[in-house]
Every structure is written in C-alpha cells, then in structure tokens.
Coordinates of N, CA and C in Angstrom, one line a residue:
Q1 N 7.7 15.2 9.3 CA 7.5 14.5 7.7 C 8.8 13.1 7.9
V2 N 7.6 12.0 7.4 CA 8.5 10.7 7.0 C 8.8 10.3 5.4
Q3 N 9.9 9.5 5.2 CA 10.0 9.5 3.8 C 9.9 7.7 3.7
L4 N 9.5 7.4 2.9 CA 8.5 6.4 2.1 C 9.5 5.7 0.9
V5 N 9.9 4.4 0.9 CA 10.6 3.9 0.1 C 9.9 2.5 -0.3
E6 N 9.2 2.3 -1.6 CA 8.6 1.3 -1.9 C 9.4 0.0 -2.1
S7 N 8.9 -1.2 -2.4 CA 10.0 -1.8 -3.0 C 9.3 -3.4 -2.9
G8 N 9.3 -4.3 -4.0 CA 8.7 -5.7 -3.9 C 8.0 -5.7 -5.3
G9 N 7.7 -5.1 -6.1 CA 7.3 -5.1 -7.2 C 7.7 -5.7 -8.3
G10 N 7.2 -5.9 -9.6 CA 7.4 -6.8 -10.8 C 6.4 -7.2 -11.1
L11 N 6.9 -8.5 -12.4 CA 6.1 -8.7 -13.3 C 5.5 -10.6 -12.8
V12 N 4.2 -10.9 -12.6 CA 4.0 -11.7 -12.0 C 2.7 -12.4 -12.8
Q13 N 2.5 -13.5 -13.3 CA 1.7 -14.3 -13.9 C 0.2 -14.2 -12.6
A14 N -0.9 -14.5 -14.0 CA -1.9 -14.1 -13.1 C -2.3 -15.5 -12.0
G15 N -2.6 -15.2 -11.0 CA -2.9 -16.4 -9.9 C -1.7 -16.4 -8.9
G16 N -1.1 -15.5 -9.4 CA 0.3 -15.2 -8.5 C 0.5 -14.5 -7.8
S17 N 1.6 -14.7 -6.6 CA 1.9 -13.4 -5.6 C 2.7 -12.3 -5.5
L18 N 2.5 -11.3 -4.6 CA 3.6 -10.6 -4.7 C 3.6 -9.6 -3.4
R19 N 5.0 -9.5 -2.4 CA 4.6 -8.8 -1.5 C 5.7 -7.5 -1.0
L20 N 4.8 -6.2 -1.4 CA 5.2 -5.0 -1.4 C 5.8 -5.0 0.1
S21 N 6.8 -3.6 -0.4 CA 7.3 -3.0 1.1 C 7.0 -1.8 0.9
C22 N 7.2 -0.9 2.6 CA 6.8 -0.1 2.5 C 8.2 0.5 3.9
T23 N 9.2 1.0 3.3 CA 10.2 1.7 4.7 C 10.3 2.8 4.8
A24 N 10.3 2.8 5.9 CA 9.8 4.6 6.0 C 11.0 4.8 7.2
S25 N 11.6 6.4 6.7 CA 13.0 7.0 7.6 C 12.5 8.5 8.0
G26 N 12.7 9.0 9.2 CA 12.3 10.2 9.6 C 12.0 10.2 10.7
R27 N 10.7 10.8 11.1 CA 10.0 11.0 12.3 C 9.7 9.4 12.2
S28 N 9.1 9.2 13.8 CA 8.9 7.9 14.3 C 7.2 7.3 13.7
F29 N 8.1 6.4 12.7 CA 6.9 5.5 11.8 C 5.4 5.0 12.8
S30 N 5.7 4.7 14.2 CA 4.6 4.3 15.3 C 3.4 5.8 14.9
D31 N 3.7 6.9 14.7 CA 3.0 7.9 15.2 C 2.3 8.2 13.8
Y32 N 2.4 7.1 12.8 CA 1.8 7.5 11.2 C 0.6 6.0 11.1
S33 N -0.7 6.8 10.2 CA -1.4 5.2 9.8 C -0.5 5.6 8.6
M34 N -0.9 4.4 7.9 CA -0.3 4.0 6.7 C -1.8 3.7 5.5
A35 N -1.2 3.5 4.0 CA -2.0 3.0 3.3 C -1.2 3.0 2.4
W36 N -2.0 1.7 1.2 CA -1.3 1.5 0.1 C -2.6 1.7 -1.2
F37 N -1.9 2.6 -1.8 CA -2.8 3.3 -2.8 C -2.7 2.7 -4.7
R38 N -2.9 2.7 -5.7 CA -2.7 2.3 -6.8 C -3.0 3.2 -8.0
Q39 N -2.1 3.2 -9.0 CA -2.7 3.8 -10.2 C -2.6 2.9 -11.5
A40 N -3.7 2.7 -12.5 CA -3.2 2.0 -13.3 C -3.3 3.4 -14.2
P41 N -2.8 2.8 -15.9 CA -2.6 3.8 -16.4 C -4.1 4.3 -17.4
R42 N -4.6 5.7 -16.9 CA -5.5 6.4 -17.6 C -6.6 5.9 -16.6
K43 N -6.5 5.7 -15.3 CA -7.5 5.3 -14.2 C -6.7 6.8 -13.4
E44 N -7.9 6.7 -12.6 CA -7.8 7.3 -11.0 C -7.1 6.5 -9.7
R45 N -6.2 7.7 -9.2 CA -5.4 6.6 -8.0 C -6.9 6.5 -7.1
E46 N -6.6 5.2 -6.8 CA -7.5 4.8 -6.0 C -6.9 4.0 -4.7
L47 N -7.4 3.7 -3.2 CA -7.2 3.4 -1.9 C -7.1 1.7 -2.4
V48 N -6.1 1.2 -1.8 CA -6.2 -0.5 -1.8 C -6.7 -0.9 -0.6
A49 N -5.9 0.0 0.6 CA -5.6 -0.8 1.9 C -5.3 0.4 2.9
R50 N -5.8 0.5 4.3 CA -5.3 1.1 5.1 C -5.2 0.8 6.7
I51 N -4.0 0.9 7.5 CA -4.3 0.0 8.4 C -3.9 1.6 9.8
S52 N -3.8 1.0 11.2 CA -3.6 2.8 11.7 C -2.2 2.0 12.0
R53 N -2.0 3.2 13.6 CA -0.4 2.5 13.9 C -0.5 1.9 14.4
N54 N -1.1 1.3 15.1 CA -0.4 -0.3 15.9 C -1.0 -1.1 15.3
G55 N -2.0 -0.9 14.0 CA -2.0 -2.0 13.1 C -3.4 -2.8 13.2
T56 N -4.1 -2.4 14.1 CA -5.8 -2.5 13.9 C -6.1 -0.9 14.0
P57 N -7.6 -1.0 13.7 CA -8.2 -1.8 12.6 C -7.2 -1.2 11.3
T58 N -8.0 -2.3 10.0 CA -7.8 -2.1 9.0 C -8.9 -1.8 8.0
F59 N -8.6 -1.9 6.7 CA -9.6 -1.0 5.5 C -9.1 -1.5 4.5
Y60 N -10.4 -2.7 3.7 CA -9.7 -2.9 2.4 C -10.5 -2.4 1.3
A61 N -10.5 -2.1 0.1 CA -11.3 -2.3 -0.6 C -11.8 -3.0 -1.6
D62 N -13.3 -2.9 -2.1 CA -13.5 -3.9 -1.9 C -13.1 -5.0 -2.9
F63 N -12.8 -4.5 -4.1 CA -11.3 -5.5 -4.9 C -10.5 -5.8 -4.8
V64 N -10.0 -6.1 -3.6 CA -9.4 -6.7 -2.8 C -9.2 -7.7 -1.6
K65 N -10.2 -7.4 -0.7 CA -11.1 -8.2 0.1 C -10.7 -9.6 -0.1
G66 N -10.0 -9.8 0.7 CA -9.5 -11.8 0.6 C -8.4 -12.0 0.0
R67 N -8.1 -11.6 -0.9 CA -6.7 -11.5 -1.3 C -5.8 -10.8 -1.3
F68 N -5.3 -9.5 -0.7 CA -4.6 -8.5 -0.3 C -4.9 -8.8 1.2
T69 N -3.4 -8.5 1.7 CA -3.4 -8.1 3.4 C -2.4 -7.1 3.7
I70 N -3.0 -6.2 4.7 CA -1.7 -4.9 4.7 C -1.4 -5.1 5.7
S71 N -0.2 -5.0 6.7 CA 0.2 -5.4 7.5 C 1.7 -4.1 7.8
R72 N 1.9 -4.4 8.9 CA 2.8 -3.2 9.3 C 3.9 -3.8 10.5
D73 N 5.2 -3.3 10.4 CA 6.3 -4.2 11.7 C 6.3 -2.7 12.1
N74 N 6.3 -2.1 13.3 CA 6.7 -1.2 13.8 C 8.4 -0.9 14.2
A75 N 8.4 -1.9 14.8 CA 10.1 -2.0 15.1 C 11.1 -1.9 13.7
K76 N 10.4 -2.9 12.7 CA 11.2 -2.7 11.4 C 11.1 -1.4 10.5
T77 N 10.3 0.0 10.8 CA 9.7 1.0 10.2 C 9.3 0.4 8.9
T78 N 8.1 -0.3 8.9 CA 8.3 -1.0 7.3 C 6.2 -1.5 7.0
G79 N 6.0 -1.2 6.7 CA 4.8 -1.3 6.2 C 4.5 -2.3 4.8
Y80 N 3.5 -3.7 5.1 CA 3.5 -4.7 3.6 C 2.6 -5.1 3.1
L81 N 2.1 -4.9 2.1 CA 1.1 -5.4 1.1 C 1.0 -6.9 0.8
Q82 N 0.7 -8.2 1.5 CA 0.5 -9.4 0.7 C -0.6 -9.5 -0.6
M83 N 0.2 -9.7 -1.7 CA -0.9 -9.5 -2.7 C -1.1 -11.1 -3.2
N84 N -2.4 -11.9 -3.1 CA -2.4 -12.7 -3.7 C -3.4 -13.2 -4.7
S85 N -3.6 -14.3 -5.0 CA -4.6 -14.3 -6.5 C -4.5 -12.9 -7.5
L86 N -3.5 -12.9 -7.9 CA -3.1 -11.9 -8.7 C -3.9 -11.8 -9.9
T87 N -4.6 -10.8 -10.3 CA -5.2 -10.6 -12.0 C -4.9 -9.4 -12.6
P88 N -4.8 -9.5 -13.8 CA -4.2 -8.2 -14.7 C -5.0 -7.0 -14.3
E89 N -6.0 -7.0 -13.9 CA -6.8 -5.9 -13.3 C -5.6 -5.3 -12.4
D90 N -5.2 -5.8 -11.4 CA -4.2 -5.6 -10.2 C -2.8 -4.8 -11.0
T91 N -2.7 -4.8 -12.3 CA -1.5 -4.4 -13.0 C -1.5 -2.3 -12.6
A92 N -1.1 -1.6 -12.1 CA -0.8 -0.6 -11.6 C 0.7 0.2 -11.0
L93 N 0.5 1.2 -10.7 CA 1.7 2.0 -9.7 C 1.0 1.7 -8.4
Y94 N 2.0 1.4 -7.6 CA 1.6 1.1 -6.0 C 2.5 2.2 -5.2
Y95 N 1.4 2.5 -4.6 CA 2.2 3.3 -3.7 C 2.1 3.4 -2.4
C96 N 2.7 3.5 -1.6 CA 2.8 3.8 -0.1 C 2.5 5.3 0.6
A97 N 1.2 5.5 1.6 CA 1.3 6.7 1.6 C 1.5 7.1 3.4
A98 N 1.7 8.4 4.0 CA 1.7 8.4 5.6 C 0.9 9.3 6.1
R99 N -0.4 9.3 7.4 CA -0.8 10.8 7.3 C -0.7 10.5 9.1
L100 N -0.4 11.7 9.8 CA -0.1 11.9 11.6 C -1.9 11.5 11.9
T101 N -2.8 11.9 10.9 CA -4.2 11.7 11.7 C -5.0 10.6 11.1
T102 N -5.9 10.5 12.2 CA -6.6 9.3 11.5 C -7.8 9.5 10.5
V103 N -7.8 10.5 9.9 CA -8.8 11.0 8.9 C -7.9 12.0 7.8
G104 N -8.5 12.1 6.9 CA -8.3 13.6 6.0 C -6.4 13.0 5.0
T105 N -6.3 14.1 4.5 CA -5.5 13.3 3.7 C -3.8 13.0 3.8
Y106 N -3.3 12.1 3.0 CA -2.1 11.4 3.3 C -1.2 12.4 2.7
A107 N -0.3 12.9 3.8 CA 0.6 14.2 3.4 C 2.0 13.7 2.6
D108 N 2.4 12.3 3.1 CA 3.8 11.2 3.2 C 3.4 10.6 1.7
W109 N 4.4 10.7 0.7 CA 4.4 9.7 -0.2 C 5.2 8.7 -0.3
G110 N 5.9 7.5 -1.0 CA 6.5 6.9 -2.0 C 6.7 7.8 -3.1
Q111 N 7.7 6.6 -3.8 CA 7.5 7.1 -5.4 C 7.2 6.2 -6.2
G112 N 6.4 4.8 -5.5 CA 5.4 3.9 -6.4 C 6.7 2.9 -6.6
T113 N 6.1 1.7 -6.6 CA 6.9 0.4 -7.1 C 5.9 -0.5 -8.0
Q114 N 6.0 -0.5 -9.8 CA 5.2 -0.8 -10.0 C 4.8 -2.6 -10.3
V115 N 3.4 -3.0 -10.2 CA 3.3 -4.2 -10.1 C 2.6 -4.7 -11.8
T116 N 3.1 -5.6 -12.7 CA 2.2 -5.8 -13.8 C 2.0 -7.6 -13.8
V117 N 0.9 -7.8 -13.8 CA 0.4 -9.1 -14.0 C -0.1 -9.5 -15.3
S118 N 0.4 -10.5 -15.7 CA 0.3 -11.1 -17.2 C -1.0 -12.4 -17.1
S119 N -1.3 -12.2 -18.2 CA -2.7 -13.3 -18.5 C -2.2 -14.5 -19.2

C-alpha cells in the first residue's frame, strides 16, 4: 500500500496555470503506475491522465490533450500534473491514484485537491 497526498490546487482565472503534486509514502513509489482523476459537482469521476512506472508511456483524456502534462520524479516519490490554459470546465476535485498493475483498478487514492477556475 502507498499513501498519497495531493497539493497545489487553488483558485485561478481562466487561461491560467496550476501544477498539482502527489507525494507518496509507504511502499516504493517506482513500483506503481499512477494517474490523475477529477470529479466535478454532480458529475462522474473521470480519468484525466496516467503515467507508467518509469514515466513512459503516458495517456491523456481528449479534453486535456495539449493543455495538461503528467510527469513523475521517482527519486522524490512525487507525481505531477501541470495544467495550462485552464477553463471553468476544469473546475473539480482532483485526485491522484496508484496501482501496482498496468491495468485494472487503482487501489490507492489521495484525499483530493480542489481546483477552481473563474471566468
């Protein structure tokens, strides 16, 4: 099991940027692939991006392609989500998640960090 703590959320104007961090502790972070999800009020949780154990390959949801970048630093046991060109539609609670397998469900989740984009 790995414990995950997100940070970096906040309030930003449309067109602005934020970088989210996900700091892991517990088992070796490099054993885990990780992902970022988000959930807006009254909407289903959705996958934003995911990254493999060593950093490649990555996957992005269509609605963030070209705007968001997922990365990780295994030496720092931290994953990142760089978010640029934010729009009010990006407003949500953002979660990081981790799994030991390359497919299947994510077993470990953080508590989430709120991102609010004003118009």
